[in-house]
């Protein structure tokens, strides 16, 4: 039994990096308690034209499973892809924590009254109760969704699974839209989340792009 456990922990020793989540949760909980009233207001004029659509609570909540499922899949299937995904996610999450710490911010976009009363509105009310309208940019919902989709697109195991890639794309877009339609984030938060994702993409996957181009040129040269 001891040998079995020893083999198990050795085989999955790459799980150590997930301990970062403890740091993130503690830090984020601290920010949620301390950044409540005195903060810089995040707002863009376009925010006022975006309607509140409660059904988007569905993809918003699916985000948690989306990220967790991707990390779990690569944890067991491909350690290299797993590390790349974790680095992508955790670096961005750390940047978010630092920004929120040195520049406390929030918004006043949430509706004061709801025009409808249904299960989706009830879920949104529950979300509002546990998640304050502070600590917003860059949006981690947006950033992590892009990161997960990129990991799916770069996975050799999922290369032929076109239906998974398509579902991932639709879910990513739906989650990004949900942050605005639920009035959880300003467009500014979404833009900064996308910018940070682009920067991290070049850092994490830039080497793969160069290698892929090199191989393509080599094949073309051999054909000539």
PDB file of N, CA and C in Angstrom, residues 80-131:
ATOM      1  N   UNK A  80       3.342  18.590 -19.982  1.00  0.00           N
ATOM      2  CA  UNK A  80       3.866  19.816 -20.589  1.00  0.00           C
ATOM      3  C   UNK A  80       2.748  20.824 -20.845  1.00  0.00           C
ATOM      4  N   UNK A  81       1.637  20.357 -21.414  1.00  0.00           N
ATOM      5  CA  UNK A  81       0.495  21.240 -21.642  1.00  0.00           C
ATOM      6  C   UNK A  81      -0.103  21.714 -20.324  1.00  0.00           C
ATOM      7  N   UNK A  82      -0.071  20.847 -19.338  1.00  0.00           N
ATOM      8  CA  UNK A  82      -0.573  21.186 -18.006  1.00  0.00           C
ATOM      9  C   UNK A  82       0.233  22.337 -17.399  1.00  0.00           C
ATOM     10  N   UNK A  83       1.553  22.255 -17.484  1.00  0.00           N
ATOM     11  CA  UNK A  83       2.400  23.318 -16.950  1.00  0.00           C
ATOM     12  C   UNK A  83       2.192  24.622 -17.706  1.00  0.00           C
ATOM     13  N   UNK A  84       2.064  24.537 -19.010  1.00  0.00           N
ATOM     14  CA  UNK A  84       1.852  25.747 -19.809  1.00  0.00           C
ATOM     15  C   UNK A  84       0.540  26.419 -19.431  1.00  0.00           C
ATOM     16  N   UNK A  85      -0.505  25.610 -19.261  1.00  0.00           N
ATOM     17  CA  UNK A  85      -1.793  26.168 -18.876  1.00  0.00           C
ATOM     18  C   UNK A  85      -1.731  26.799 -17.499  1.00  0.00           C
ATOM     19  N   UNK A  86      -1.119  26.099 -16.549  1.00  0.00           N
ATOM     20  CA  UNK A  86      -1.015  26.629 -15.185  1.00  0.00           C
ATOM     21  C   UNK A  86      -0.192  27.909 -15.140  1.00  0.00           C
ATOM     22  N   UNK A  87       0.900  27.945 -15.877  1.00  0.00           N
ATOM     23  CA  UNK A  87       1.725  29.152 -15.925  1.00  0.00           C
ATOM     24  C   UNK A  87       0.920  30.307 -16.504  1.00  0.00           C
ATOM     25  N   UNK A  88       0.208  30.023 -17.590  1.00  0.00           N
ATOM     26  CA  UNK A  88      -0.638  31.041 -18.221  1.00  0.00           C
ATOM     27  C   UNK A  88      -1.659  31.578 -17.217  1.00  0.00           C
ATOM     28  N   UNK A  89      -2.377  30.681 -16.565  1.00  0.00           N
ATOM     29  CA  UNK A  89      -3.428  31.084 -15.634  1.00  0.00           C
ATOM     30  C   UNK A  89      -2.864  31.802 -14.417  1.00  0.00           C
ATOM     31  N   UNK A  90      -1.859  31.211 -13.797  1.00  0.00           N
ATOM     32  CA  UNK A  90      -1.391  31.713 -12.509  1.00  0.00           C
ATOM     33  C   UNK A  90      -0.625  33.024 -12.619  1.00  0.00           C
ATOM     34  N   UNK A  91       0.108  33.223 -13.694  1.00  0.00           N
ATOM     35  CA  UNK A  91       0.798  34.502 -13.876  1.00  0.00           C
ATOM     36  C   UNK A  91      -0.230  35.619 -14.026  1.00  0.00           C
ATOM     37  N   UNK A  92      -1.246  35.389 -14.848  1.00  0.00           N
ATOM     38  CA  UNK A  92      -2.286  36.395 -15.030  1.00  0.00           C
ATOM     39  C   UNK A  92      -3.068  36.661 -13.753  1.00  0.00           C
ATOM     40  N   UNK A  93      -3.346  35.621 -13.009  1.00  0.00           N
ATOM     41  CA  UNK A  93      -4.077  35.781 -11.752  1.00  0.00           C
ATOM     42  C   UNK A  93      -3.260  36.577 -10.739  1.00  0.00           C
ATOM     43  N   UNK A  94      -1.946  36.397 -10.772  1.00  0.00           N
ATOM     44  CA  UNK A  94      -1.069  37.156  -9.874  1.00  0.00           C
ATOM     45  C   UNK A  94      -1.033  38.623 -10.268  1.00  0.00           C
ATOM     46  N   UNK A  95      -0.956  38.883 -11.565  1.00  0.00           N
ATOM     47  CA  UNK A  95      -0.995  40.267 -12.047  1.00  0.00           C
ATOM     48  C   UNK A  95      -2.291  40.939 -11.598  1.00  0.00           C
ATOM     49  N   UNK A  96      -3.396  40.210 -11.713  1.00  0.00           N
ATOM     50  CA  UNK A  96      -4.697  40.727 -11.273  1.00  0.00           C
ATOM     51  C   UNK A  96      -4.678  41.085  -9.790  1.00  0.00           C
ATOM     52  N   UNK A  97      -4.118  40.218  -8.965  1.00  0.00           N
ATOM     53  CA  UNK A  97      -4.057  40.474  -7.522  1.00  0.00           C
ATOM     54  C   UNK A  97      -3.200  41.699  -7.205  1.00  0.00           C
ATOM     55  N   UNK A  98      -2.080  41.825  -7.889  1.00  0.00           N
ATOM     56  CA  UNK A  98      -1.193  42.967  -7.657  1.00  0.00           C
ATOM     57  C   UNK A  98      -1.872  44.264  -8.063  1.00  0.00           C
ATOM     58  N   UNK A  99      -2.511  44.270  -9.233  1.00  0.00           N
ATOM     59  CA  UNK A  99      -3.224  45.461  -9.706  1.00  0.00           C
ATOM     60  C   UNK A  99      -4.322  45.857  -8.728  1.00  0.00           C
ATOM     61  N   UNK A 100      -5.084  44.877  -8.267  1.00  0.00           N
ATOM     62  CA  UNK A 100      -6.186  45.158  -7.341  1.00  0.00           C
ATOM     63  C   UNK A 100      -5.681  45.649  -5.993  1.00  0.00           C
ATOM     64  N   UNK A 101      -4.474  45.241  -5.622  1.00  0.00           N
ATOM     65  CA  UNK A 101      -3.900  45.654  -4.340  1.00  0.00           C
ATOM     66  C   UNK A 101      -3.386  47.089  -4.393  1.00  0.00           C
ATOM     67  N   UNK A 102      -2.678  47.420  -5.455  1.00  0.00           N
ATOM     68  CA  UNK A 102      -2.070  48.761  -5.549  1.00  0.00           C
ATOM     69  C   UNK A 102      -3.043  49.796  -6.111  1.00  0.00           C
ATOM     70  N   UNK A 103      -4.096  49.341  -6.770  1.00  0.00           N
ATOM     71  CA  UNK A 103      -5.068  50.251  -7.361  1.00  0.00           C
ATOM     72  C   UNK A 103      -6.478  49.738  -7.072  1.00  0.00           C
ATOM     73  N   UNK A 104      -6.971  49.943  -5.869  1.00  0.00           N
ATOM     74  CA  UNK A 104      -8.323  49.471  -5.508  1.00  0.00           C
ATOM     75  C   UNK A 104      -9.367  50.062  -6.451  1.00  0.00           C
ATOM     76  N   UNK A 105     -10.238  49.219  -6.979  1.00  0.00           N
ATOM     77  CA  UNK A 105     -11.197  49.706  -7.959  1.00  0.00           C
ATOM     78  C   UNK A 105     -12.491  48.897  -7.908  1.00  0.00           C
ATOM     79  N   UNK A 106     -13.529  49.471  -8.476  1.00  0.00           N
ATOM     80  CA  UNK A 106     -14.828  48.803  -8.512  1.00  0.00           C
ATOM     81  C   UNK A 106     -15.742  49.513  -9.488  1.00  0.00           C
ATOM     82  N   UNK A 107     -17.005  49.127  -9.538  1.00  0.00           N
ATOM     83  CA  UNK A 107     -17.942  49.776 -10.439  1.00  0.00           C
ATOM     84  C   UNK A 107     -19.334  49.855  -9.814  1.00  0.00           C
ATOM     85  N   UNK A 108     -20.216  50.620 -10.477  1.00  0.00           N
ATOM     86  CA  UNK A 108     -21.611  50.774 -10.057  1.00  0.00           C
ATOM     87  C   UNK A 108     -22.538  50.402 -11.210  1.00  0.00           C
ATOM     88  N   UNK A 109     -22.212  49.332 -11.905  1.00  0.00           N
ATOM     89  CA  UNK A 109     -22.963  48.931 -13.089  1.00  0.00           C
ATOM     90  C   UNK A 109     -24.154  48.023 -12.774  1.00  0.00           C
ATOM     91  N   UNK A 110     -24.145  47.382 -11.637  1.00  0.00           N
ATOM     92  CA  UNK A 110     -25.191  46.407 -11.342  1.00  0.00           C
ATOM     93  C   UNK A 110     -26.560  47.067 -11.223  1.00  0.00           C
ATOM     94  N   UNK A 111     -27.587  46.410 -11.763  1.00  0.00           N
ATOM     95  CA  UNK A 111     -28.945  46.984 -11.669  1.00  0.00           C
ATOM     96  C   UNK A 111     -29.433  47.013 -10.223  1.00  0.00           C
ATOM     97  N   UNK A 112     -30.125  48.074  -9.871  1.00  0.00           N
ATOM     98  CA  UNK A 112     -30.666  48.183  -8.521  1.00  0.00           C
ATOM     99  C   UNK A 112     -31.965  47.398  -8.385  1.00  0.00           C
ATOM    100  N   UNK A 113     -32.684  47.273  -9.476  1.00  0.00           N
ATOM    101  CA  UNK A 113     -33.918  46.504  -9.501  1.00  0.00           C
ATOM    102  C   UNK A 113     -33.926  45.597 -10.729  1.00  0.00           C
ATOM    103  N   UNK A 114     -34.612  44.478 -10.623  1.00  0.00           N
ATOM    104  CA  UNK A 114     -34.690  43.529 -11.725  1.00  0.00           C
ATOM    105  C   UNK A 114     -36.090  43.563 -12.322  1.00  0.00           C
ATOM    106  N   UNK A 115     -36.142  43.657 -13.657  1.00  0.00           N
ATOM    107  CA  UNK A 115     -37.424  43.736 -14.347  1.00  0.00           C
ATOM    108  C   UNK A 115     -38.160  42.402 -14.366  1.00  0.00           C
ATOM    109  N   UNK A 116     -37.400  41.309 -14.243  1.00  0.00           N
ATOM    110  CA  UNK A 116     -38.000  39.976 -14.308  1.00  0.00           C
ATOM    111  C   UNK A 116     -37.675  39.206 -13.032  1.00  0.00           C
ATOM    112  N   UNK A 117     -38.434  38.147 -12.830  1.00  0.00           N
ATOM    113  CA  UNK A 117     -38.203  37.285 -11.672  1.00  0.00           C
ATOM    114  C   UNK A 117     -38.241  35.830 -12.147  1.00  0.00           C
ATOM    115  N   UNK A 118     -37.079  35.241 -12.275  1.00  0.00           N
ATOM    116  CA  UNK A 118     -36.980  33.859 -12.738  1.00  0.00           C
ATOM    117  C   UNK A 118     -35.756  33.207 -12.101  1.00  0.00           C
ATOM    118  N   UNK A 119     -35.506  31.962 -12.434  1.00  0.00           N
ATOM    119  CA  UNK A 119     -34.415  31.208 -11.825  1.00  0.00           C
ATOM    120  C   UNK A 119     -33.061  31.840 -12.125  1.00  0.00           C
ATOM    121  N   UNK A 120     -32.927  32.431 -13.313  1.00  0.00           N
ATOM    122  CA  UNK A 120     -31.664  33.048 -13.687  1.00  0.00           C
ATOM    123  C   UNK A 120     -31.401  34.308 -12.855  1.00  0.00           C
ATOM    124  N   UNK A 121     -32.436  35.095 -12.640  1.00  0.00           N
ATOM    125  CA  UNK A 121     -32.304  36.289 -11.805  1.00  0.00           C
ATOM    126  C   UNK A 121     -31.965  35.889 -10.377  1.00  0.00           C
ATOM    127  N   UNK A 122     -32.581  34.810  -9.907  1.00  0.00           N
ATOM    128  CA  UNK A 122     -32.285  34.320  -8.558  1.00  0.00           C
ATOM    129  C   UNK A 122     -30.810  33.944  -8.429  1.00  0.00           C
ATOM    130  N   UNK A 123     -30.286  33.295  -9.464  1.00  0.00           N
ATOM    131  CA  UNK A 123     -28.869  32.928  -9.461  1.00  0.00           C
ATOM    132  C   UNK A 123     -27.980  34.165  -9.489  1.00  0.00           C
ATOM    133  N   UNK A 124     -28.384  35.161 -10.247  1.00  0.00           N
ATOM    134  CA  UNK A 124     -27.598  36.403 -10.312  1.00  0.00           C
ATOM    135  C   UNK A 124     -27.589  37.094  -8.954  1.00  0.00           C
ATOM    136  N   UNK A 125     -28.750  37.125  -8.293  1.00  0.00           N
ATOM    137  CA  UNK A 125     -28.818  37.727  -6.958  1.00  0.00           C
ATOM    138  C   UNK A 125     -27.872  37.005  -5.996  1.00  0.00           C
ATOM    139  N   UNK A 126     -27.823  35.680  -6.110  1.00  0.00           N
ATOM    140  CA  UNK A 126     -26.914  34.916  -5.266  1.00  0.00           C
ATOM    141  C   UNK A 126     -25.470  35.249  -5.575  1.00  0.00           C
ATOM    142  N   UNK A 127     -25.159  35.424  -6.856  1.00  0.00           N
ATOM    143  CA  UNK A 127     -23.802  35.795  -7.256  1.00  0.00           C
ATOM    144  C   UNK A 127     -23.424  37.150  -6.694  1.00  0.00           C
ATOM    145  N   UNK A 128     -24.339  38.105  -6.796  1.00  0.00           N
ATOM    146  CA  UNK A 128     -24.076  39.454  -6.282  1.00  0.00           C
ATOM    147  C   UNK A 128     -23.823  39.446  -4.771  1.00  0.00           C
ATOM    148  N   UNK A 129     -24.474  38.524  -4.088  1.00  0.00           N
ATOM    149  CA  UNK A 129     -24.320  38.466  -2.629  1.00  0.00           C
ATOM    150  C   UNK A 129     -22.935  37.986  -2.211  1.00  0.00           C
ATOM    151  N   UNK A 130     -22.365  37.074  -2.978  1.00  0.00           N
ATOM    152  CA  UNK A 130     -21.075  36.494  -2.592  1.00  0.00           C
ATOM    153  C   UNK A 130     -19.893  37.134  -3.293  1.00  0.00           C
ATOM    154  N   UNK A 131     -20.161  37.933  -4.339  1.00  0.00           N
ATOM    155  CA  UNK A 131     -19.079  38.542  -5.103  1.00  0.00           C
ATOM    156  C   UNK A 131     -19.296  40.045  -5.176  1.00  0.00           C
TER     157      UNK A 131
END
